[in-house]
PDB file of C-alpha atoms and ligand atoms in Angstrom:
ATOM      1  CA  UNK A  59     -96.938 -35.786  65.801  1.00 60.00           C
ATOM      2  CA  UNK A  60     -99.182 -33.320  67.581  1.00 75.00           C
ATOM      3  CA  UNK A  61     -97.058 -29.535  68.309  1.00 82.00           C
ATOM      4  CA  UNK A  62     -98.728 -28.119  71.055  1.00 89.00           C
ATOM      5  CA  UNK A  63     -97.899 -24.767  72.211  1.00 88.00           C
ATOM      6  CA  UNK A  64     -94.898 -23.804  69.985  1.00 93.00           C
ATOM      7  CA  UNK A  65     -92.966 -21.545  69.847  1.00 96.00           C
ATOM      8  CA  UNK A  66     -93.666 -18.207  67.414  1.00 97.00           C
ATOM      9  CA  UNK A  67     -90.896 -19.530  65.498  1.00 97.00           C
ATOM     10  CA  UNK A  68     -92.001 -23.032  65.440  1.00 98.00           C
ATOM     11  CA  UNK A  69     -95.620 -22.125  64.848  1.00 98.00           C
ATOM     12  CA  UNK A  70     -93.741 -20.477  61.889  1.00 98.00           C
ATOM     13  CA  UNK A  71     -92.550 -23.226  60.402  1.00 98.00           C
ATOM     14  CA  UNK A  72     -95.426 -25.253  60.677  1.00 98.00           C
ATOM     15  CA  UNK A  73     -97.258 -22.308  58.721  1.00 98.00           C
ATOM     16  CA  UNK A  74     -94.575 -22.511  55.851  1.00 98.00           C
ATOM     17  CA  UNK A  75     -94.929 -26.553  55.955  1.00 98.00           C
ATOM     18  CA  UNK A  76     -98.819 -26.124  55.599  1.00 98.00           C
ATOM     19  CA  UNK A  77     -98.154 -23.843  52.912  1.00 98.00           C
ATOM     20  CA  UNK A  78     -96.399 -26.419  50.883  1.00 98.00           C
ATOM     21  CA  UNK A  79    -100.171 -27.999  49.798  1.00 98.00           C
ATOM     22  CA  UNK A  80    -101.290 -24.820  48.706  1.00 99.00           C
ATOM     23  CA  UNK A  81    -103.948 -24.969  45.639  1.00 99.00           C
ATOM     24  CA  UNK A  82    -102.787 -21.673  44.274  1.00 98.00           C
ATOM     25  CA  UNK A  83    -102.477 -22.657  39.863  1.00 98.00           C
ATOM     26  CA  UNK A  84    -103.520 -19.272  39.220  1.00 98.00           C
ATOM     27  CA  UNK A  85    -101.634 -17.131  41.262  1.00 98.00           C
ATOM     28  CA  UNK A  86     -98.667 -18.911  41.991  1.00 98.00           C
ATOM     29  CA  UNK A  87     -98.851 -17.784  46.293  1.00 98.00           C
ATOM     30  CA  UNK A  88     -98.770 -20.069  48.324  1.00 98.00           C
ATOM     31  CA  UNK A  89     -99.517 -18.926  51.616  1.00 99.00           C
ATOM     32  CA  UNK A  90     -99.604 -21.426  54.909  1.00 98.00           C
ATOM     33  CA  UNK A  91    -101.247 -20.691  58.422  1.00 99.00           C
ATOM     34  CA  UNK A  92    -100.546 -21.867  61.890  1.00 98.00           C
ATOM     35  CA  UNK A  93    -103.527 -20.893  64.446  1.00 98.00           C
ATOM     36  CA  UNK A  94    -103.068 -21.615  68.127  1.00 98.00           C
ATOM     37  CA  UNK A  95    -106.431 -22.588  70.002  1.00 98.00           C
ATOM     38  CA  UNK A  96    -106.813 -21.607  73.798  1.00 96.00           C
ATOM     39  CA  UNK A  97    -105.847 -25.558  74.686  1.00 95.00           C
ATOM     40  CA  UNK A  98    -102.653 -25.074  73.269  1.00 97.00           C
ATOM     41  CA  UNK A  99    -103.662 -27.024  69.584  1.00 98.00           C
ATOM     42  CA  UNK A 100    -102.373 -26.590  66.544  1.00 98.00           C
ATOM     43  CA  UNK A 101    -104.934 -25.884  63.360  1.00 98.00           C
ATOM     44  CA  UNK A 102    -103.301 -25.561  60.033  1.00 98.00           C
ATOM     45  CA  UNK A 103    -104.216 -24.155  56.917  1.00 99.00           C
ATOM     46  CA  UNK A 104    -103.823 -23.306  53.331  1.00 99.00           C
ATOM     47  CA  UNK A 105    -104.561 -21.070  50.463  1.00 99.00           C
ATOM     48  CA  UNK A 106    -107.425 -22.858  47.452  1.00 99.00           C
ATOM     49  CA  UNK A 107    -107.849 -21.330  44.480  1.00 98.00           C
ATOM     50  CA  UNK A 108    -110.235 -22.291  41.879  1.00 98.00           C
ATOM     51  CA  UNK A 109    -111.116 -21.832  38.210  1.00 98.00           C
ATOM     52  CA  UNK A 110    -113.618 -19.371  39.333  1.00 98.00           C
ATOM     53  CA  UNK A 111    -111.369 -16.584  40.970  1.00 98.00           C
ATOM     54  CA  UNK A 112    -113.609 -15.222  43.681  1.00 98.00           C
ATOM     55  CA  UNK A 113    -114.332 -18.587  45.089  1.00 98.00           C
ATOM     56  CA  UNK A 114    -110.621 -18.776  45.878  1.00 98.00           C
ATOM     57  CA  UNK A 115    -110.033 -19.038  49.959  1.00 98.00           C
ATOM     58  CA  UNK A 116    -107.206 -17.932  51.901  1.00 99.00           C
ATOM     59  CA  UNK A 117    -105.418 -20.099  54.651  1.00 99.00           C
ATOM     60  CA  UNK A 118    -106.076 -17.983  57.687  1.00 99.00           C
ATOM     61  CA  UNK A 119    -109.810 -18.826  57.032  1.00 99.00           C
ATOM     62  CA  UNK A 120    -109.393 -22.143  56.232  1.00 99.00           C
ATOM     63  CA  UNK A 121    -107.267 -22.407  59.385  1.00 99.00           C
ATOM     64  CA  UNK A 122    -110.218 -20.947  61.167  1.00 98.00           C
ATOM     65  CA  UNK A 123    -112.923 -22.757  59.727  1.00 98.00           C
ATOM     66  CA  UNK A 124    -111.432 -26.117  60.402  1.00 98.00           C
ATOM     67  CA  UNK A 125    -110.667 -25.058  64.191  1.00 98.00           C
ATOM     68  CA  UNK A 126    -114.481 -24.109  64.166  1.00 98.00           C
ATOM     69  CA  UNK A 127    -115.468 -27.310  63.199  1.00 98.00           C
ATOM     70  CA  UNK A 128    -113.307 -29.043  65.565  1.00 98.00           C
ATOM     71  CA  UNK A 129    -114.949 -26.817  68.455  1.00 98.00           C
ATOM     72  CA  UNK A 130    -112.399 -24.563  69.204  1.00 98.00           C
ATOM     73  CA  UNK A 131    -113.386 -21.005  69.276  1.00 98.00           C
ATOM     74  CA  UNK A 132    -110.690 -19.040  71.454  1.00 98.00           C
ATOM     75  CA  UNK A 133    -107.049 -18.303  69.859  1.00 98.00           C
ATOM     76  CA  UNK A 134    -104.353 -17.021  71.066  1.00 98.00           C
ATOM     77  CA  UNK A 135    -101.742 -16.550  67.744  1.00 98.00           C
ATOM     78  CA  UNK A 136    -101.820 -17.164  64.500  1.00 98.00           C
ATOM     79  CA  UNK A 137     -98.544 -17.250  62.290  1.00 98.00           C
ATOM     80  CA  UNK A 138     -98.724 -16.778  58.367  1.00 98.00           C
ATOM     81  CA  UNK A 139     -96.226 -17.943  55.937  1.00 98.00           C
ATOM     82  CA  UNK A 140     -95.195 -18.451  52.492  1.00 98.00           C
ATOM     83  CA  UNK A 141     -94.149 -21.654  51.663  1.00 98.00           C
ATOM     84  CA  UNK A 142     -90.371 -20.550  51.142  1.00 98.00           C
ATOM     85  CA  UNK A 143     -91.063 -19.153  54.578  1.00 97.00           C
ATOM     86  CA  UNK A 144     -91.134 -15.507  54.124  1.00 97.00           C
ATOM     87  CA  UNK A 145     -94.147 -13.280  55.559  1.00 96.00           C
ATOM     88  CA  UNK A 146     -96.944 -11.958  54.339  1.00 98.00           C
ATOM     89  CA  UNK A 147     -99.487  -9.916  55.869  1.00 98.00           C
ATOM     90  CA  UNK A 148    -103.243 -11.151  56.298  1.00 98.00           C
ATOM     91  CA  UNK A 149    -105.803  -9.817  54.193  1.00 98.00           C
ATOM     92  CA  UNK A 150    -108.651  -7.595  55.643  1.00 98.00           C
ATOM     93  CA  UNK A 151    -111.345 -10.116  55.152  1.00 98.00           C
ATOM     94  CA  UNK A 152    -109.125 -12.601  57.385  1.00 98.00           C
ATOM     95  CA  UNK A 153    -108.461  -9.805  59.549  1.00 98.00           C
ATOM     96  CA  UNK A 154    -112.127  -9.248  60.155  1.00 98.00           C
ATOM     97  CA  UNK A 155    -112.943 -13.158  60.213  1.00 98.00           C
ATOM     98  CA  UNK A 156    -110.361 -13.520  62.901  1.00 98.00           C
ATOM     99  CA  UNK A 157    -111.805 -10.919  64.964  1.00 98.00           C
ATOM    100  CA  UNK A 158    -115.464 -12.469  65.307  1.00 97.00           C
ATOM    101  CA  UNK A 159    -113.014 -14.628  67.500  1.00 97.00           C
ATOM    102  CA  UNK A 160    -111.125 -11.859  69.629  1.00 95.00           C
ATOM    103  CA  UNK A 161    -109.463  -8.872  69.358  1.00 95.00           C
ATOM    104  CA  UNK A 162    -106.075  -9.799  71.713  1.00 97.00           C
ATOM    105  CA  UNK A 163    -104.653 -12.488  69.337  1.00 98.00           C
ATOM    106  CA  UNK A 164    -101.028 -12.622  68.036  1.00 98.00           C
ATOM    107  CA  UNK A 165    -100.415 -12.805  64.503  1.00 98.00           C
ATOM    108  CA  UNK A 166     -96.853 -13.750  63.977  1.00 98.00           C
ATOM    109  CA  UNK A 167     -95.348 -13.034  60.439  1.00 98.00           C
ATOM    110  CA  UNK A 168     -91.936 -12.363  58.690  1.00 98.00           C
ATOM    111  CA  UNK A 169     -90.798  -8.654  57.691  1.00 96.00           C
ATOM    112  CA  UNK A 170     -88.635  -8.232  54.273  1.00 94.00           C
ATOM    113  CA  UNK A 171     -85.122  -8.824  56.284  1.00 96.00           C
ATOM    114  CA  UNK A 172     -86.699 -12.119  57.486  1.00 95.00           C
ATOM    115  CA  UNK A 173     -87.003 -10.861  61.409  1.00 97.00           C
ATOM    116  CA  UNK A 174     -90.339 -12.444  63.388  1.00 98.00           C
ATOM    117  CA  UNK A 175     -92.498  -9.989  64.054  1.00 98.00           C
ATOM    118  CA  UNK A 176     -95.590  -9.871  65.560  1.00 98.00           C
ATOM    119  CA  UNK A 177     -98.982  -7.552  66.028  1.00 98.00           C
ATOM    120  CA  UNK A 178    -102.259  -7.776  67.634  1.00 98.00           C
ATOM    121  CA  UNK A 179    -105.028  -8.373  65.756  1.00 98.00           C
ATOM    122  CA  UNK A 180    -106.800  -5.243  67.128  1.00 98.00           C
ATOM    123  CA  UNK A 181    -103.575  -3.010  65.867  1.00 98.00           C
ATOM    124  CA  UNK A 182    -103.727  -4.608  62.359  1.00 98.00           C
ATOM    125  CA  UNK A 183    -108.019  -3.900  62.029  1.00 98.00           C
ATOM    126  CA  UNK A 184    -108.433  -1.217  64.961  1.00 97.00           C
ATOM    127  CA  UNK A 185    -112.020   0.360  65.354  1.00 97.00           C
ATOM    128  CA  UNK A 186    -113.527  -2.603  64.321  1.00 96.00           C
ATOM    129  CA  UNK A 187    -116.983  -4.263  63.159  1.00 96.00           C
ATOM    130  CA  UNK A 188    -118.222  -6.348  65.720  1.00 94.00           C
ATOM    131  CA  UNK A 189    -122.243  -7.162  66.651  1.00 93.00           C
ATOM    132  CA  UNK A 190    -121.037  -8.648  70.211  1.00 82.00           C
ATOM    133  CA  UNK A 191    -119.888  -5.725  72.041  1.00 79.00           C
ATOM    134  CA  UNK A 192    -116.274  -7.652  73.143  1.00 79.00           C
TER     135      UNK A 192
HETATM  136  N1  THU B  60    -103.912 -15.222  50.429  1.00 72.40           N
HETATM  137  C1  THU B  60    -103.949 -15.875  51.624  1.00 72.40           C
HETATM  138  O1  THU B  60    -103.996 -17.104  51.679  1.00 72.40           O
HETATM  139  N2  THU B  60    -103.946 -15.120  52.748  1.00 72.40           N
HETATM  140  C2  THU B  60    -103.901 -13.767  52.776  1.00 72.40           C
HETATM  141  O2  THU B  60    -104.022 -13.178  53.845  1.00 72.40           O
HETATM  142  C3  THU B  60    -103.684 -13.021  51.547  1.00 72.40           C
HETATM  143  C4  THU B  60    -103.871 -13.781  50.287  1.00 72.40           C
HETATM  144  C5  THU B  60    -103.958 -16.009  49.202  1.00 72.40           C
HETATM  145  C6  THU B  60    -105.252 -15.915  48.450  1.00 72.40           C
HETATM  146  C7  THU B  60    -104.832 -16.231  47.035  1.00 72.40           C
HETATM  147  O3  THU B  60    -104.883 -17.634  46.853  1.00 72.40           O
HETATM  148  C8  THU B  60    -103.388 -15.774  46.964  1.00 72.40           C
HETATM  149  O4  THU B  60    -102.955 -15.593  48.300  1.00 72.40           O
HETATM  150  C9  THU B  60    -103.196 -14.483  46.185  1.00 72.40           C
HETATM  151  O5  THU B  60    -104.035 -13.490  46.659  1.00 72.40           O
END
């Protein structure tokens, strides 16, 4: 069934349920993302490793890369979770990929004690690169 809108806690889940297909032999994380486009829809994603380390791919971009594809280019949150369903922070490369798509969006995680918490994107990568002046 299609989630549209969720909840952060929801959207949550749905990140640790994405995270459960996670390609991740080599290191063992298995990370799961939840991305909310501007119409409300729900693109997940998931960490894929490979043989060759550096082609490895983390789920926020895979979460973005897919809602690319599927046209949508405007998001408001995106919640990232291990597969047991604690947080982790996103990288700086999926920082900066996320940003070529806005600097206002939520990104919902878990701290150690298991509490939702959330940031914007432009407090997590602040002073960022950008070449379209938003
Ligand atoms: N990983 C993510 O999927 N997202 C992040 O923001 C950080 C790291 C993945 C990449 C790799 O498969 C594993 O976690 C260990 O770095």
């Amino acid at each position: 069934m299609q989630v549209t809108d969720p909840s952060d806690e929801e959207l949550l889940n749905l990140a640790a349920n994405a995270a459960k297909n996670s390609y991740s032999p080599y290191s063992g994380i298995r990370v799961g993302a939840a991305l909310v486009g501007e119409n409300g829809e729900v693109i997940l994603g998931t960490n894929v490793e490979n043989s060759s380390y550096g082609l490895s791919i983390c789920a926020e971009r895979v979460a973005v890369f897919t809602a690319v594809t599927k046209g949508i280019r405007k998001f408001k949150k995106i919640a990232i979770s291990l597969s047991d369903g604690s947080g982790i922070m996103p990288c700086g490369a999926c920082r900066q990929v996320l940003r070529e798509f806005g600097r206002d969006i939520l990104v919902i995680t878990r701290d150690k004690t298991g509490k939702t918490t959330t940031f914007y994107l432009d407090d997590l990568l602040p002073h960022s690169f950008t070449l379209k002046g938003e």
